[in-house]
Short mmCIF file of C-alpha atoms and ligand atoms in Angstrom, two decimals:
data_model
loop_
_atom_site.label_atom_id
_atom_site.label_comp_id
_atom_site.label_asym_id
_atom_site.label_seq_id
_atom_site.Cartn_x
_atom_site.Cartn_y
_atom_site.Cartn_z
CA MET A 8 30.56 -0.45 17.42
CA ASN A 9 28.82 -3.71 16.65
CA PRO A 10 25.10 -2.79 16.66
CA THR A 11 22.67 -5.23 18.26
CA LEU A 12 19.73 -3.47 16.56
CA HIS A 13 19.51 -1.83 13.13
CA ILE A 14 16.55 0.51 12.62
CA VAL A 15 15.47 1.84 9.22
CA GLY A 16 13.59 5.16 9.45
CA SER A 17 14.19 8.05 11.85
CA GLY A 18 10.59 9.28 12.17
CA PRO A 19 8.75 9.14 15.51
CA ALA A 20 8.68 5.30 15.46
CA GLY A 21 12.41 4.96 14.72
CA LEU A 22 13.44 7.62 17.25
CA ALA A 23 11.27 6.14 20.01
CA ALA A 24 12.69 2.70 19.22
CA ALA A 25 16.31 3.92 19.23
CA HIS A 26 15.73 5.73 22.53
CA ALA A 27 14.21 2.65 24.22
CA ALA A 28 16.96 0.44 22.82
CA VAL A 29 19.98 2.50 23.94
CA LEU A 30 18.46 2.92 27.41
CA GLY A 31 17.91 -0.86 27.39
CA GLY A 32 21.66 -1.35 26.87
CA ALA A 33 21.73 -2.03 23.12
CA GLN A 34 24.03 -0.59 20.50
CA VAL A 35 21.85 0.98 17.81
CA CYS A 36 22.39 1.93 14.19
CA LEU A 37 19.60 4.21 12.83
CA ILE A 38 19.53 4.62 9.03
CA ASP A 39 17.49 7.21 7.11
CA ASP A 40 17.53 8.69 3.64
CA HIS A 41 17.11 12.22 5.01
CA ARG A 42 19.90 14.39 6.40
CA ALA A 43 17.94 15.28 9.53
CA ALA A 44 16.08 12.93 11.85
CA GLY A 45 12.32 13.39 12.35
CA GLY A 46 10.50 11.64 9.49
CA GLN A 47 7.37 13.23 8.06
CA VAL A 48 5.74 14.88 11.03
CA TRP A 49 8.98 16.24 12.53
CA ARG A 50 10.50 17.19 9.19
CA GLY A 51 13.26 19.79 9.42
CA GLY A 52 15.29 18.07 12.10
CA PRO A 53 16.37 18.88 15.66
CA GLY A 54 16.01 22.54 16.55
CA THR A 55 12.99 23.06 14.28
CA TRP A 56 10.54 20.61 15.83
CA ASN A 57 8.48 22.57 18.32
CA ALA A 58 7.61 19.15 19.77
CA PRO A 59 8.80 18.37 23.31
CA ALA A 60 8.49 14.60 22.71
CA ALA A 61 10.91 14.80 19.78
CA ASP A 62 13.36 17.03 21.67
CA ALA A 63 13.39 14.64 24.63
CA LEU A 64 14.19 11.62 22.44
CA TRP A 65 16.92 13.46 20.55
CA ALA A 66 18.50 14.88 23.74
CA THR A 67 19.26 11.31 24.83
CA LEU A 68 20.29 10.01 21.45
CA GLN A 69 22.43 12.73 19.89
CA ASP A 70 25.68 12.13 21.83
CA HIS A 71 24.97 8.67 23.16
CA PRO A 72 28.03 6.43 22.74
CA ASP A 73 25.86 3.46 21.74
CA PHE A 74 24.01 5.31 18.96
CA ILE A 75 25.03 5.83 15.32
CA HIS A 76 22.85 7.89 12.98
CA VAL A 77 23.55 7.01 9.34
CA ARG A 78 22.07 9.93 7.35
CA ASP A 79 21.49 10.62 3.67
CA THR A 80 21.52 6.88 3.10
CA ARG A 81 18.73 4.78 1.76
CA VAL A 82 18.18 1.09 2.08
CA VAL A 83 17.48 -0.07 -1.46
CA GLY A 84 16.90 -3.73 -0.72
CA ALA A 85 17.94 -6.97 0.92
CA ALA A 86 21.33 -8.33 -0.18
CA ASP A 87 20.45 -11.58 1.64
CA ALA A 88 18.26 -12.60 4.59
CA ARG A 89 20.48 -10.78 7.11
CA THR A 90 22.15 -8.07 5.03
CA LEU A 91 20.87 -4.61 4.10
CA LEU A 92 21.85 -3.05 0.81
CA LEU A 93 22.55 0.66 1.32
CA GLU A 94 23.22 3.49 -1.08
CA SER A 95 24.53 7.00 -0.45
CA ASP A 96 26.56 9.56 -2.41
CA ALA A 97 29.64 7.54 -1.39
CA GLY A 98 28.27 4.47 -3.22
CA GLY A 99 26.70 1.16 -2.29
CA THR A 100 27.39 -0.79 0.93
CA ARG A 101 26.26 -4.11 2.36
CA VAL A 102 25.47 -4.01 6.08
CA PRO A 103 24.91 -7.28 7.96
CA PHE A 104 22.47 -7.15 10.87
CA GLU A 105 21.46 -9.33 13.77
CA ARG A 106 18.01 -7.83 14.44
CA LEU A 107 16.18 -5.37 12.20
CA LEU A 108 13.39 -2.93 13.06
CA LEU A 109 11.52 -1.38 10.13
CA CYS A 110 10.09 2.10 10.77
CA THR A 111 9.74 3.11 7.13
CA GLY A 112 6.55 5.18 7.49
CA ALA A 113 4.01 5.84 4.77
CA ARG A 114 3.51 7.90 1.65
CA GLU A 115 0.43 9.77 0.45
CA ARG A 116 -2.26 8.04 -1.57
CA PHE A 117 -3.08 9.85 -4.82
CA VAL A 118 -6.47 9.44 -6.40
CA PRO A 119 -6.50 10.26 -10.14
CA PHE A 120 -9.05 12.92 -11.11
CA PRO A 121 -9.12 15.25 -14.12
CA GLY A 122 -6.22 17.68 -13.73
CA TRP A 123 -4.43 15.96 -10.81
CA THR A 124 -1.11 15.97 -12.70
CA LEU A 125 -1.08 19.77 -13.24
CA PRO A 126 1.81 21.66 -11.62
CA GLY A 127 0.36 23.17 -8.44
CA VAL A 128 -1.53 20.02 -7.40
CA THR A 129 0.22 18.13 -4.57
CA GLY A 130 -0.62 15.90 -1.67
CA ALA A 131 -1.68 17.64 1.56
CA GLY A 132 1.38 16.38 3.43
CA GLY A 133 3.37 17.12 0.27
CA LEU A 134 2.42 20.80 0.36
CA GLN A 135 3.39 20.94 4.04
CA ALA A 136 6.75 19.38 3.24
CA LEU A 137 7.33 21.86 0.39
CA ILE A 138 6.47 24.82 2.64
CA LYS A 139 8.76 23.52 5.40
CA GLY A 140 11.44 23.11 2.70
CA GLY A 141 11.13 26.79 1.70
CA LEU A 142 8.39 26.97 -1.00
CA PRO A 143 7.08 30.57 -0.86
CA VAL A 144 3.28 30.60 -0.61
CA ARG A 145 2.68 34.11 0.76
CA GLY A 146 -0.43 35.56 -0.91
CA ARG A 147 -1.04 32.45 -3.00
CA LYS A 148 -4.52 30.95 -3.09
CA VAL A 149 -4.55 27.44 -1.63
CA VAL A 150 -7.35 24.86 -1.42
CA VAL A 151 -6.87 21.82 0.82
CA ALA A 152 -9.09 18.88 -0.10
CA GLY A 153 -9.65 15.18 0.47
CA SER A 154 -10.32 13.53 3.79
CA GLY A 155 -8.88 13.32 7.29
CA PRO A 156 -7.15 15.37 9.97
CA LEU A 157 -4.11 15.97 7.73
CA LEU A 158 -6.26 18.55 5.90
CA LEU A 159 -6.37 20.73 9.01
CA ALA A 160 -2.63 20.37 9.66
CA SER A 161 -1.81 21.23 6.06
CA ALA A 162 -4.16 24.23 5.97
CA THR A 163 -2.67 25.55 9.23
CA THR A 164 0.88 25.27 7.84
CA ALA A 165 -0.15 27.11 4.64
CA LEU A 166 -1.95 29.83 6.61
CA ALA A 167 1.03 30.34 8.93
CA ALA A 168 3.28 30.71 5.88
CA GLY A 169 1.10 33.56 4.57
CA ALA A 170 -1.04 31.69 2.04
CA GLN A 171 -4.64 32.64 1.43
CA VAL A 172 -6.48 29.39 2.20
CA VAL A 173 -9.61 29.65 0.07
CA ALA A 174 -11.43 26.54 1.34
CA ILE A 175 -11.01 23.21 3.08
CA VAL A 176 -12.94 20.55 1.16
CA GLU A 177 -13.64 17.48 3.33
CA HIS A 178 -15.30 14.52 1.67
CA GLN A 179 -16.75 12.89 4.78
CA PRO A 180 -20.32 13.91 5.60
CA ARG A 181 -21.01 16.12 8.60
CA ALA A 182 -22.65 13.20 10.50
CA ALA A 183 -19.44 11.08 10.26
CA LEU A 184 -17.35 14.02 11.46
CA ALA A 185 -19.75 14.55 14.38
CA ARG A 186 -19.42 10.86 15.34
CA PHE A 187 -15.63 11.17 15.16
CA GLY A 188 -15.79 14.27 17.38
CA LEU A 189 -17.97 12.37 19.87
CA GLY A 190 -15.40 9.55 19.95
CA LEU A 191 -12.69 12.10 20.75
CA ALA A 192 -14.84 13.73 23.43
CA LEU A 193 -15.46 10.37 25.10
CA ARG A 194 -11.93 8.92 25.00
CA HIS A 195 -9.32 11.29 23.55
CA HIS A 196 -9.61 14.73 25.15
CA ASP A 197 -6.07 15.71 24.12
CA LYS A 198 -6.89 15.08 20.44
CA LEU A 199 -10.18 16.97 20.76
CA ARG A 200 -8.26 19.93 22.21
CA GLN A 201 -5.76 19.78 19.30
CA ALA A 202 -8.60 19.68 16.76
CA ALA A 203 -10.34 22.61 18.49
CA GLN A 204 -7.09 24.64 18.39
CA LEU A 205 -6.67 23.95 14.67
CA PHE A 206 -10.30 24.88 13.93
CA ALA A 207 -9.87 28.10 15.95
CA GLN A 208 -6.88 29.08 13.79
CA LEU A 209 -8.78 28.20 10.62
CA ARG A 210 -12.13 29.72 11.66
CA PRO A 211 -12.59 32.28 8.86
CA ILE A 212 -11.96 29.66 6.17
CA PRO A 213 -14.98 27.85 4.62
CA TYR A 214 -14.96 24.18 5.74
CA LEU A 215 -17.09 22.28 3.23
CA THR A 216 -18.25 18.76 4.15
CA ASP A 217 -19.57 15.96 1.93
CA ALA A 218 -17.67 17.83 -0.78
CA LEU A 219 -15.18 16.71 -3.40
CA VAL A 220 -12.84 18.39 -5.86
CA VAL A 221 -13.92 16.83 -9.16
CA GLU A 222 -11.68 18.75 -11.55
CA ALA A 223 -8.56 20.93 -11.66
CA THR A 224 -7.87 23.04 -14.72
CA GLY A 225 -5.15 25.39 -15.91
CA ASP A 226 -2.64 25.85 -18.72
CA ALA A 227 0.98 25.50 -17.64
CA THR A 228 -0.13 25.47 -14.00
CA LEU A 229 -3.24 25.17 -11.85
CA ARG A 230 -5.78 28.00 -12.18
CA THR A 231 -9.23 26.71 -11.12
CA ILE A 232 -10.80 23.80 -9.31
CA VAL A 233 -14.40 22.59 -9.36
CA VAL A 234 -15.95 21.44 -6.08
CA GLU A 235 -19.05 19.26 -5.97
CA THR A 236 -21.43 19.31 -3.00
CA ALA A 237 -25.07 18.28 -2.57
CA ARG A 238 -25.99 21.79 -3.79
CA GLY A 239 -24.15 21.45 -7.10
CA ARG A 240 -20.80 22.45 -8.55
CA THR A 241 -18.79 25.60 -7.72
CA ALA A 242 -15.54 26.79 -9.31
CA TYR A 243 -12.78 28.33 -7.17
CA ASP A 244 -9.70 30.17 -8.45
CA CYS A 245 -6.58 28.81 -6.82
CA ASP A 246 -2.80 28.52 -7.33
CA LEU A 247 -2.21 25.41 -5.23
CA LEU A 248 -4.39 22.40 -4.46
CA ALA A 249 -3.26 20.10 -1.65
CA ALA A 250 -5.25 16.89 -1.97
CA ALA A 251 -5.14 14.22 0.76
CA PHE A 252 -6.66 10.80 0.31
CA GLY A 253 -4.94 9.02 3.18
CA LEU A 254 -1.62 7.23 3.45
CA LEU A 255 -0.12 4.05 1.97
CA PRO A 256 2.26 2.13 4.27
CA ASN A 257 5.81 1.75 2.91
CA THR A 258 6.00 -2.05 2.98
CA GLU A 259 8.51 -2.62 0.17
CA LEU A 260 11.60 -3.12 2.33
CA GLY A 261 9.75 -5.60 4.56
CA GLN A 262 8.56 -7.44 1.45
CA ALA A 263 12.13 -7.57 0.13
CA PHE A 264 13.00 -9.54 3.29
CA GLY A 265 9.94 -11.80 2.90
CA CYS A 266 7.71 -10.16 5.54
CA ALA A 267 3.98 -10.74 4.93
CA VAL A 268 1.68 -7.86 4.06
CA GLU A 269 -1.94 -7.75 5.19
CA ARG A 270 -4.48 -5.14 4.06
CA GLY A 271 -1.65 -3.09 2.56
CA ALA A 272 0.51 -2.92 5.71
CA LEU A 273 3.30 -5.05 7.20
CA ARG A 274 1.70 -7.75 9.30
CA VAL A 275 2.89 -7.69 12.93
CA ASP A 276 1.83 -9.54 16.08
CA GLU A 277 1.24 -7.99 19.51
CA ARG A 278 5.03 -7.81 20.00
CA GLN A 279 5.41 -5.85 16.72
CA GLN A 280 7.23 -8.85 15.23
CA THR A 281 6.76 -9.42 11.51
CA THR A 282 6.33 -12.87 9.98
CA VAL A 283 10.16 -13.05 9.71
CA PRO A 284 11.46 -13.88 13.23
CA HIS A 285 14.46 -11.51 13.30
CA ILE A 286 12.53 -8.52 11.89
CA TRP A 287 10.15 -6.19 13.78
CA ALA A 288 8.15 -3.24 12.42
CA ALA A 289 6.56 -0.13 13.95
CA GLY A 290 4.79 3.07 12.93
CA GLU A 291 2.91 3.81 9.75
CA CYS A 292 4.48 0.95 7.76
CA THR A 293 2.25 -1.30 9.89
CA GLY A 294 -0.86 0.83 9.25
CA GLY A 295 -2.03 4.40 9.79
CA GLY A 296 -2.50 5.81 13.26
CA GLY A 297 -0.52 9.02 13.64
CA VAL A 298 2.42 10.11 15.68
CA ASP A 299 1.32 8.74 19.09
CA GLN A 300 0.84 5.25 17.71
CA ALA A 301 4.23 5.44 15.95
CA LEU A 302 5.92 6.45 19.23
CA ALA A 303 4.21 3.72 21.28
CA GLN A 304 4.82 1.00 18.70
CA GLY A 305 8.46 2.00 18.19
CA ARG A 306 9.15 1.70 21.90
CA VAL A 307 7.34 -1.63 22.32
CA ALA A 308 8.97 -3.09 19.17
CA ALA A 309 12.50 -2.18 20.30
CA LEU A 310 11.99 -3.67 23.77
CA HIS A 311 10.65 -6.94 22.35
CA ALA A 312 13.43 -7.07 19.74
CA LEU A 313 15.93 -6.93 22.62
CA GLY A 314 14.06 -9.52 24.70
CA LEU A 315 12.94 -6.90 27.25
CA ALA A 316 9.38 -6.55 28.57
CA PRO A 317 7.45 -3.32 27.94
CA SER A 318 6.02 -1.73 31.10
CA GLY A 319 2.31 -1.46 31.90
CA ALA A 320 2.52 2.23 30.95
CA ASP A 321 4.02 1.32 27.54
CA LEU A 322 1.19 -1.12 26.85
CA ARG A 323 -1.47 1.35 28.00
CA ALA A 324 -0.01 4.03 25.71
CA LEU A 325 -0.05 1.54 22.84
CA ARG A 326 -3.67 0.50 23.45
CA ARG A 327 -4.78 4.12 23.67
CA ALA A 328 -3.01 5.00 20.42
CA GLN A 329 -4.51 1.93 18.74
CA ASP A 330 -7.96 3.01 19.88
CA PHE A 331 -7.42 6.42 18.26
CA ALA A 332 -6.13 4.75 15.09
CA ALA A 333 -9.29 2.60 14.93
CA LEU A 334 -11.46 5.71 15.35
CA LEU A 335 -9.61 7.39 12.48
CA ALA A 336 -9.94 4.33 10.25
CA ARG A 337 -13.70 4.06 10.95
CA HIS A 338 -14.55 7.65 10.18
CA PHE A 339 -12.08 8.53 7.40
CA ALA A 340 -12.24 5.37 5.28
CA PRO A 341 -11.90 5.72 1.47
CA ARG A 342 -15.30 6.25 -0.20
CA PRO A 343 -16.47 4.70 -3.51
CA ALA A 344 -16.98 8.20 -5.00
CA TRP A 345 -13.18 8.56 -5.20
CA ARG A 346 -13.12 5.86 -7.86
CA ALA A 347 -15.75 7.69 -9.92
CA LEU A 348 -13.54 10.80 -10.10
CA CYS A 349 -11.29 9.17 -12.69
CA GLN A 350 -12.52 9.72 -16.28
CA PRO A 351 -11.44 7.63 -19.33
CA ASP A 352 -8.94 10.30 -20.44
CA THR A 353 -7.54 10.89 -16.92
CA ILE A 354 -3.86 10.00 -16.60
CA VAL A 355 -3.34 7.23 -14.04
CA CYS A 356 0.43 6.60 -14.48
CA ARG A 357 1.98 10.05 -14.59
CA CYS A 358 5.53 8.79 -15.24
CA GLU A 359 4.49 7.11 -18.52
CA ASP A 360 1.34 9.18 -19.30
CA VAL A 361 -1.00 6.17 -19.32
CA THR A 362 -4.74 6.97 -19.16
CA ALA A 363 -7.57 5.05 -17.52
CA ALA A 364 -9.00 4.14 -20.97
CA GLU A 365 -5.65 2.59 -22.01
CA LEU A 366 -5.60 0.49 -18.82
CA ALA A 367 -9.25 -0.60 -18.80
CA PRO A 368 -8.96 -3.50 -21.35
CA TRP A 369 -6.38 -5.44 -19.32
CA ARG A 370 -7.07 -8.10 -16.71
CA ASP A 371 -4.31 -7.43 -14.21
CA TRP A 372 -1.29 -5.28 -13.40
CA ARG A 373 1.16 -7.52 -15.26
CA GLU A 374 -0.81 -7.57 -18.50
CA ALA A 375 -1.36 -3.81 -18.34
CA LYS A 376 2.33 -3.21 -17.61
CA LEU A 377 3.47 -5.24 -20.60
CA ALA A 378 0.98 -3.51 -22.90
CA THR A 379 1.09 0.11 -21.69
CA ARG A 380 4.29 0.63 -19.62
CA VAL A 381 2.17 1.52 -16.55
CA GLY A 382 4.43 1.56 -13.47
CA MET A 383 7.66 1.39 -15.51
CA GLY A 384 8.73 5.00 -14.94
CA PRO A 385 10.95 6.45 -12.21
CA CYS A 386 8.43 5.88 -9.38
CA GLN A 387 8.17 2.18 -10.34
CA GLY A 388 4.44 2.09 -9.63
CA SER A 389 4.64 3.47 -6.08
CA THR A 390 1.81 5.89 -6.97
CA CYS A 391 -0.18 4.24 -9.78
CA ALA A 392 -0.25 0.64 -8.49
CA ALA A 393 -2.47 1.73 -5.59
CA ALA A 394 -4.64 3.75 -7.99
CA CYS A 395 -5.02 0.71 -10.27
CA GLU A 396 -5.98 -1.45 -7.29
CA GLN A 397 -8.72 1.02 -6.43
CA LEU A 398 -9.89 1.57 -10.03
CA PHE A 399 -9.65 -1.94 -11.46
CA GLY A 400 -9.27 -4.21 -8.42
CA TRP A 401 -5.79 -5.39 -9.54
CA ALA A 402 -3.58 -6.84 -6.81
CA PRO A 403 -0.53 -4.58 -6.44
CA PRO A 404 2.76 -5.99 -7.76
CA ALA A 405 5.20 -7.69 -5.35
CA ALA A 406 8.11 -5.45 -4.31
CA ARG A 407 11.29 -5.92 -6.34
CA ILE A 408 14.88 -4.95 -5.60
CA PRO A 409 15.85 -2.14 -5.82
CA ILE A 410 12.86 -0.83 -3.87
CA LEU A 411 14.14 2.70 -4.59
CA PRO A 412 16.15 3.86 -7.64
CA ALA A 413 19.78 2.68 -7.23
CA ARG A 414 23.03 2.69 -9.19
CA ALA A 415 23.99 -0.36 -11.21
CA ALA A 416 27.23 -0.65 -9.19
CA THR A 417 25.23 -0.99 -5.96
CA LEU A 418 23.09 -3.75 -7.45
CA ALA A 419 26.15 -5.50 -8.82
CA SER A 420 27.37 -5.98 -5.23
CA ILE A 421 24.51 -8.45 -4.58
CA GLU A 422 25.93 -11.94 -4.88
C1 LIG B 519 3.93 13.78 3.48
C2 LIG B 519 3.38 13.46 4.86
C3 LIG B 519 3.16 14.49 5.79
C4 LIG B 519 2.64 14.21 7.04
N1 LIG B 519 2.39 15.24 7.93
C5 LIG B 519 1.87 14.97 9.15
C6 LIG B 519 1.57 16.01 10.09
O1 LIG B 519 1.76 17.18 9.82
N2 LIG B 519 1.05 15.68 11.31
C7 LIG B 519 0.82 14.37 11.64
O2 LIG B 519 0.36 14.09 12.77
N3 LIG B 519 1.09 13.38 10.78
C8 LIG B 519 1.59 13.64 9.56
N4 LIG B 519 1.83 12.63 8.67
C9 LIG B 519 1.55 11.27 9.12
C10 LIG B 519 2.89 10.76 9.65
O3 LIG B 519 3.40 9.84 8.75
C11 LIG B 519 2.85 10.16 11.05
O4 LIG B 519 2.12 10.86 11.96
C12 LIG B 519 4.27 9.93 11.62
O5 LIG B 519 5.25 10.75 11.04
C13 LIG B 519 4.59 8.49 11.37
O6 LIG B 519 5.84 8.20 11.91
P1 LIG B 519 6.71 6.98 11.37
O7 LIG B 519 7.93 6.97 12.20
O8 LIG B 519 5.88 5.76 11.29
O9 LIG B 519 7.06 7.35 9.86
P2 LIG B 519 7.73 8.61 9.17
O10 LIG B 519 7.62 9.81 10.00
O11 LIG B 519 7.15 8.63 7.80
O12 LIG B 519 9.28 8.22 9.07
C14 LIG B 519 9.75 7.21 8.21
C15 LIG B 519 11.19 7.52 7.86
O13 LIG B 519 11.75 6.39 7.19
C16 LIG B 519 12.56 6.83 6.14
N5 LIG B 519 12.65 5.74 5.17
C17 LIG B 519 11.64 5.05 4.59
N6 LIG B 519 12.11 4.09 3.77
C18 LIG B 519 13.46 4.18 3.83
C19 LIG B 519 14.50 3.47 3.18
N7 LIG B 519 14.27 2.45 2.33
N8 LIG B 519 15.79 3.82 3.44
C20 LIG B 519 16.07 4.85 4.31
N9 LIG B 519 15.11 5.55 4.95
C21 LIG B 519 13.81 5.22 4.71
C22 LIG B 519 11.82 8.05 5.61
O14 LIG B 519 12.69 8.91 4.91
C23 LIG B 519 11.34 8.69 6.92
O15 LIG B 519 12.28 9.60 7.43
C24 LIG B 519 2.35 12.88 7.40
C25 LIG B 519 2.59 11.85 6.47
C26 LIG B 519 3.10 12.13 5.22
C27 LIG B 519 3.33 10.99 4.24
#
């Protein structure tokens, strides 16, 4: 096969794009670093999804003669303007492409607060992923904290797996949540129904609003958290804290190909085309919005990449998903209080154990990196660069190849 479209990322955006492309007559190569397709929200792969939309896409794709799924393979960079650099257990490979669609998703944003590096503290989506991967949580005390609808999804997953969810700690005030609910009632009945179903499952669990976890303590592992509300501070015993502070788009691969980034996400036009003419992008790497936006964008991006016109229904689905994304962004925006959580002795770079006090004297990321080794550990700043931007206002560093850890032999194949 000689693919007309290469897609990186097999989450909802990548699957919707591959589906639209093969039905549009293209030959498609879909690459992902996971064994199973599905991305974050449909983690676990075909057969485990409990999502009719995912099943329908996969039913078309799985045996389609014009579809190749390259699994367990990550794209670690750009070998040149039209060549992907891949790495798998078999080694490094260079793959030339004609047209590229980036559906690389997002990762969780971590906000440093005292105790956030203790074992037992994870992201909210991170805890979900661990549970879906087999982490036993039956009988364990879990607190889900931060901001946004992911808190409800994470708490539901923990509850269904037998955890004792002690509290859900939402930082937005009740008035903002009521305005969000009104927006759903006016324009997004399906989402309101979903939220109501989640709340019904979680009804016995305290749902604190305008509340923030200000500290996590323990010895070898998490034991207690302290929650601050308008009424003061309360300590809760817990074994696991799932803290969600929103998502950060995975823009690094786009940047490696020279695509522009705007407000932390890959910049795309109304055709989902990036600033590089032969590269399109869809889903959370272009900004947060959830699964429906990822599906709609993936479809529209693939059609435009192939020179085909999306239908009126495609464009309506996209506009509707964008409206929901805007509602989310308005009511679950980061709040300044998150910055105040970090104390001078709080670790900001957990790979290199660099504290906020050690970073404070420096003027920018580069100076701080040279002086303290911030961002020089295995994650290469993918967690702490965003924290430093929030804490000190430093522009995040430009992406460098490899965008993910890679073997020297793979890098040596770049001319
Ligand atoms: C940890 C986590 C949990 C989440 N849980 C939920 C949830 O329960 N419900 C919900 O509605 N939303 C959830 N979300 C939000 C979720 O990201 C979106 O709703 C949806 O999955 C976005 O789809 P996407 O296709 O844009 O990206 P994703 O689903 O994130 O898919 C991106 C895919 O690209 C792959 N990839 C990225 N870079 C590379 C590379 N360089 N090489 C190879 N492969 C690569 C990733 O492995 C991934 O499979 C979660 C997000 C995160 C980060």
